[in-house]
mmCIF file of C-alpha atoms in Angstrom:
data_model
loop_
_atom_site.group_PDB
_atom_site.id
_atom_site.type_symbol
_atom_site.label_atom_id
_atom_site.label_comp_id
_atom_site.label_asym_id
_atom_site.label_seq_id
_atom_site.Cartn_x
_atom_site.Cartn_y
_atom_site.Cartn_z
ATOM 1 C CA MET D 296 101.619 123.762 74.730
ATOM 2 C CA ILE D 297 102.655 120.269 75.723
ATOM 3 C CA GLY D 298 104.086 119.402 72.315
ATOM 4 C CA ASP D 299 106.006 122.668 72.190
ATOM 5 C CA GLY D 300 108.184 121.952 75.205
ATOM 6 C CA MET D 301 105.700 122.430 78.010
ATOM 7 C CA GLY D 302 106.309 120.050 80.918
ATOM 8 C CA LEU D 303 103.242 118.974 82.858
ATOM 9 C CA ALA D 304 103.523 117.924 86.474
ATOM 10 C CA HIS D 305 100.257 116.771 88.024
ATOM 11 C CA ILE D 306 100.438 116.495 91.755
ATOM 12 C CA CYS D 307 97.315 114.763 93.025
ATOM 13 C CA SER D 308 96.938 114.396 96.613
ATOM 14 C CA GLY D 309 102.927 110.766 101.469
ATOM 15 C CA MET D 310 104.608 108.452 99.504
ATOM 16 C CA TYR D 311 105.460 105.386 101.541
ATOM 17 C CA ALA D 312 105.366 104.954 105.284
ATOM 18 C CA ASN D 313 106.471 102.247 107.655
ATOM 19 C CA GLN D 314 104.547 102.064 110.928
ATOM 20 C CA GLY D 315 103.692 105.770 110.751
ATOM 21 C CA GLN D 316 107.233 106.899 109.959
ATOM 22 C CA LEU D 317 107.949 108.385 106.543
ATOM 23 C CA THR D 318 110.595 106.461 104.678
ATOM 24 C CA ILE D 319 110.733 108.418 101.429
ATOM 25 C CA ALA D 320 110.223 112.166 101.465
ATOM 26 C CA ASN D 321 108.005 113.498 98.713
ATOM 27 C CA LEU D 322 110.395 116.369 98.051
ATOM 28 C CA SER D 323 113.346 114.139 97.202
ATOM 29 C CA THR D 324 111.232 111.549 95.375
ATOM 30 C CA THR D 325 109.440 114.153 93.300
ATOM 31 C CA GLN D 326 112.673 116.025 92.619
ATOM 32 C CA MET D 327 114.363 112.807 91.470
ATOM 33 C CA ALA D 328 111.448 112.097 89.128
ATOM 34 C CA ILE D 329 111.543 115.644 87.721
ATOM 35 C CA ASP D 330 115.310 115.448 87.196
ATOM 36 C CA TYR D 331 115.051 112.060 85.506
ATOM 37 C CA LEU D 332 112.159 112.969 83.202
ATOM 38 C CA SER D 333 113.400 116.432 82.277
ATOM 39 C CA SER D 334 116.881 115.122 81.408
ATOM 40 C CA ARG D 335 115.406 112.503 79.050
ATOM 41 C CA SER D 336 112.585 114.489 77.502
ATOM 42 C CA THR D 337 113.012 116.363 74.251
ATOM 43 C CA ASN D 338 109.654 118.161 74.389
ATOM 44 C CA SER D 339 107.658 117.487 77.516
ATOM 45 C CA PHE D 340 106.723 114.983 80.177
ATOM 46 C CA PHE D 341 103.868 114.120 82.492
ATOM 47 C CA LEU D 342 104.487 113.381 86.156
ATOM 48 C CA MET D 343 101.846 112.433 88.687
ATOM 49 C CA ALA D 344 102.835 112.294 92.361
ATOM 50 C CA GLU D 345 100.221 110.936 94.728
ATOM 51 C CA GLY D 346 99.948 111.408 98.463
ATOM 52 C CA ALA D 347 97.932 108.242 99.083
ATOM 53 C CA ARG D 348 98.920 108.089 102.741
ATOM 54 C CA ILE D 349 96.781 111.173 103.390
ATOM 55 C CA ASP D 350 93.699 109.170 102.407
ATOM 56 C CA LYS D 351 94.784 106.104 104.382
ATOM 57 C CA SER D 352 95.380 108.221 107.489
ATOM 58 C CA ALA D 353 91.981 109.884 107.124
ATOM 59 C CA HIS D 354 90.277 106.476 106.785
ATOM 60 C CA SER D 355 91.837 105.632 110.173
ATOM 61 C CA ASN D 356 90.810 109.034 111.579
ATOM 62 C CA ASP D 357 94.456 109.547 112.566
ATOM 63 C CA TYR D 358 94.774 113.342 112.709
ATOM 64 C CA SER D 359 98.513 113.388 113.511
ATOM 65 C CA ALA D 360 99.249 111.131 110.533
ATOM 66 C CA VAL D 361 97.068 113.271 108.235
ATOM 67 C CA VAL D 362 99.033 116.365 109.277
ATOM 68 C CA ARG D 363 102.403 114.617 108.737
ATOM 69 C CA GLU D 364 101.341 113.325 105.327
ATOM 70 C CA VAL D 365 99.948 116.673 104.176
ATOM 71 C CA LEU D 366 103.175 118.398 105.236
ATOM 72 C CA ASP D 367 105.169 115.741 103.362
ATOM 73 C CA PHE D 368 102.986 116.167 100.283
ATOM 74 C CA ASP D 369 103.531 119.912 100.491
ATOM 75 C CA LYS D 370 107.223 119.188 99.866
ATOM 76 C CA ALA D 371 106.328 117.416 96.618
ATOM 77 C CA VAL D 372 104.285 120.428 95.559
ATOM 78 C CA GLU D 373 107.246 122.647 96.439
ATOM 79 C CA ALA D 374 109.552 120.634 94.172
ATOM 80 C CA ALA D 375 107.078 120.885 91.295
ATOM 81 C CA ILE D 376 106.517 124.629 91.749
ATOM 82 C CA ARG D 377 110.273 125.309 91.946
ATOM 83 C CA PHE D 378 110.780 123.411 88.685
ATOM 84 C CA ALA D 379 107.892 125.277 87.066
ATOM 85 C CA GLU D 380 109.286 128.644 88.150
ATOM 86 C CA LYS D 381 112.672 127.874 86.596
ATOM 87 C CA ASP D 382 111.248 126.234 83.477
ATOM 88 C CA GLY D 383 108.546 128.800 82.731
ATOM 89 C CA ASN D 384 106.614 126.339 80.549
ATOM 90 C CA THR D 385 105.382 123.883 83.161
ATOM 91 C CA LEU D 386 101.824 123.527 84.389
ATOM 92 C CA VAL D 387 101.416 122.229 87.938
ATOM 93 C CA ILE D 388 97.990 120.988 89.072
ATOM 94 C CA ILE D 389 97.270 120.159 92.701
ATOM 95 C CA SER D 390 94.078 118.337 93.645
ATOM 96 C CA ALA D 391 92.619 115.180 95.148
ATOM 97 C CA ASP D 392 90.241 112.573 93.807
ATOM 98 C CA HIS D 393 87.989 112.767 96.897
ATOM 99 C CA GLU D 394 87.757 113.870 100.515
ATOM 100 C CA THR D 395 87.921 111.313 103.321
ATOM 101 C CA GLY D 396 86.740 111.582 106.899
ATOM 102 C CA ALA D 397 84.974 114.972 106.813
ATOM 103 C CA LEU D 398 87.813 116.388 108.888
ATOM 104 C CA ALA D 399 86.967 119.536 110.836
ATOM 105 C CA LEU D 400 89.407 121.620 112.877
ATOM 106 C CA ARG D 401 88.176 122.961 116.202
ATOM 107 C CA ASP D 402 89.488 124.622 119.330
ATOM 108 C CA GLY D 403 92.602 125.986 117.658
ATOM 109 C CA ASN D 404 95.177 128.120 119.444
ATOM 110 C CA ILE D 405 97.370 130.024 116.999
ATOM 111 C CA LYS D 406 99.806 131.244 119.672
ATOM 112 C CA GLU D 407 100.458 127.685 120.858
ATOM 113 C CA VAL D 408 100.294 126.286 117.309
ATOM 114 C CA LYS D 409 97.780 123.678 118.417
ATOM 115 C CA THR D 410 94.555 122.451 116.918
ATOM 116 C CA LYS D 411 92.092 119.734 117.710
ATOM 117 C CA ALA D 412 90.376 117.797 114.997
ATOM 118 C CA MET D 413 87.159 115.921 114.619
ATOM 119 C CA PHE D 414 86.334 113.309 111.986
ATOM 120 C CA VAL D 415 82.720 112.642 111.079
ATOM 121 C CA SER D 416 83.356 109.573 108.937
ATOM 122 C CA LYS D 417 85.923 106.887 108.150
ATOM 123 C CA GLY D 418 84.884 106.827 104.519
ATOM 124 C CA HIS D 419 84.865 109.031 101.445
ATOM 125 C CA THR D 420 82.560 112.023 101.574
ATOM 126 C CA PRO D 421 80.901 114.287 98.997
ATOM 127 C CA ILE D 422 82.837 117.305 100.308
ATOM 128 C CA MET D 423 84.464 119.231 97.458
ATOM 129 C CA VAL D 424 88.246 119.132 97.238
ATOM 130 C CA PRO D 425 90.394 122.118 96.302
ATOM 131 C CA LEU D 426 91.865 122.509 92.846
ATOM 132 C CA PHE D 427 94.958 124.649 92.394
ATOM 133 C CA ALA D 428 97.043 125.269 89.291
ATOM 134 C CA TYR D 429 100.221 127.199 88.544
ATOM 135 C CA GLY D 430 101.789 127.994 85.200
ATOM 136 C CA PRO D 431 100.703 128.098 81.553
ATOM 137 C CA GLN D 432 97.062 127.156 80.969
ATOM 138 C CA SER D 433 96.390 127.287 84.725
ATOM 139 C CA LYS D 434 93.236 129.324 84.097
ATOM 140 C CA LEU D 435 91.656 126.171 82.674
ATOM 141 C CA PHE D 436 91.701 124.666 86.151
ATOM 142 C CA GLY D 437 90.007 127.383 88.227
ATOM 143 C CA GLY D 438 86.702 127.295 90.041
ATOM 144 C CA VAL D 439 84.567 124.259 90.829
ATOM 145 C CA GLN D 440 85.008 121.353 88.406
ATOM 146 C CA GLU D 441 84.194 117.681 88.143
ATOM 147 C CA ASN D 442 87.229 115.382 88.428
ATOM 148 C CA SER D 443 86.495 114.065 84.941
ATOM 149 C CA ASP D 444 86.664 117.620 83.575
ATOM 150 C CA VAL D 445 90.154 118.012 85.044
ATOM 151 C CA SER D 446 91.415 114.797 83.466
ATOM 152 C CA ASN D 447 89.790 115.660 80.128
ATOM 153 C CA LYS D 448 91.580 119.020 80.108
ATOM 154 C CA ILE D 449 94.891 117.322 80.910
ATOM 155 C CA PHE D 450 94.378 114.939 77.976
ATOM 156 C CA GLN D 451 93.526 117.884 75.695
ATOM 157 C CA LEU D 452 96.745 119.662 76.701
ATOM 158 C CA LEU D 453 98.823 116.532 76.208
ATOM 159 C CA ALA D 454 97.356 116.066 72.702
ATOM 160 C CA LYS D 455 98.516 119.519 71.537
#
């Protein structure tokens, strides 16, 4: 439970970029936040790391930037999962608030590690986004859920 020493790291969906180049890696930024919060917390903490540059890149239909930002965000997830594995009492939730661009992969070549992409939109779409969870209470976050259900469950856990 949150009040009984359970840390909660919510990883939503790059950090900051300058003309397409990442300036702050999600792994180091997320790790610094985890280190800071865990060293100052007596019971638990809540951390939300957002990969907003994924959305911005999808609005521009910039496939290369989307890939870079997703890979960078994956490093933030890695930092959270590594902390959760060591801690044993941390719940990590990975999701997004919406899909953008209706991105579809096509004409992939696994041997050459190449894919082509096609965007159908430059806006938000009604396509469902994945929801993943790791750690205590992760079963609460399985299956298809409304975003508001996810946040309500987070608030319920934080209140305990």
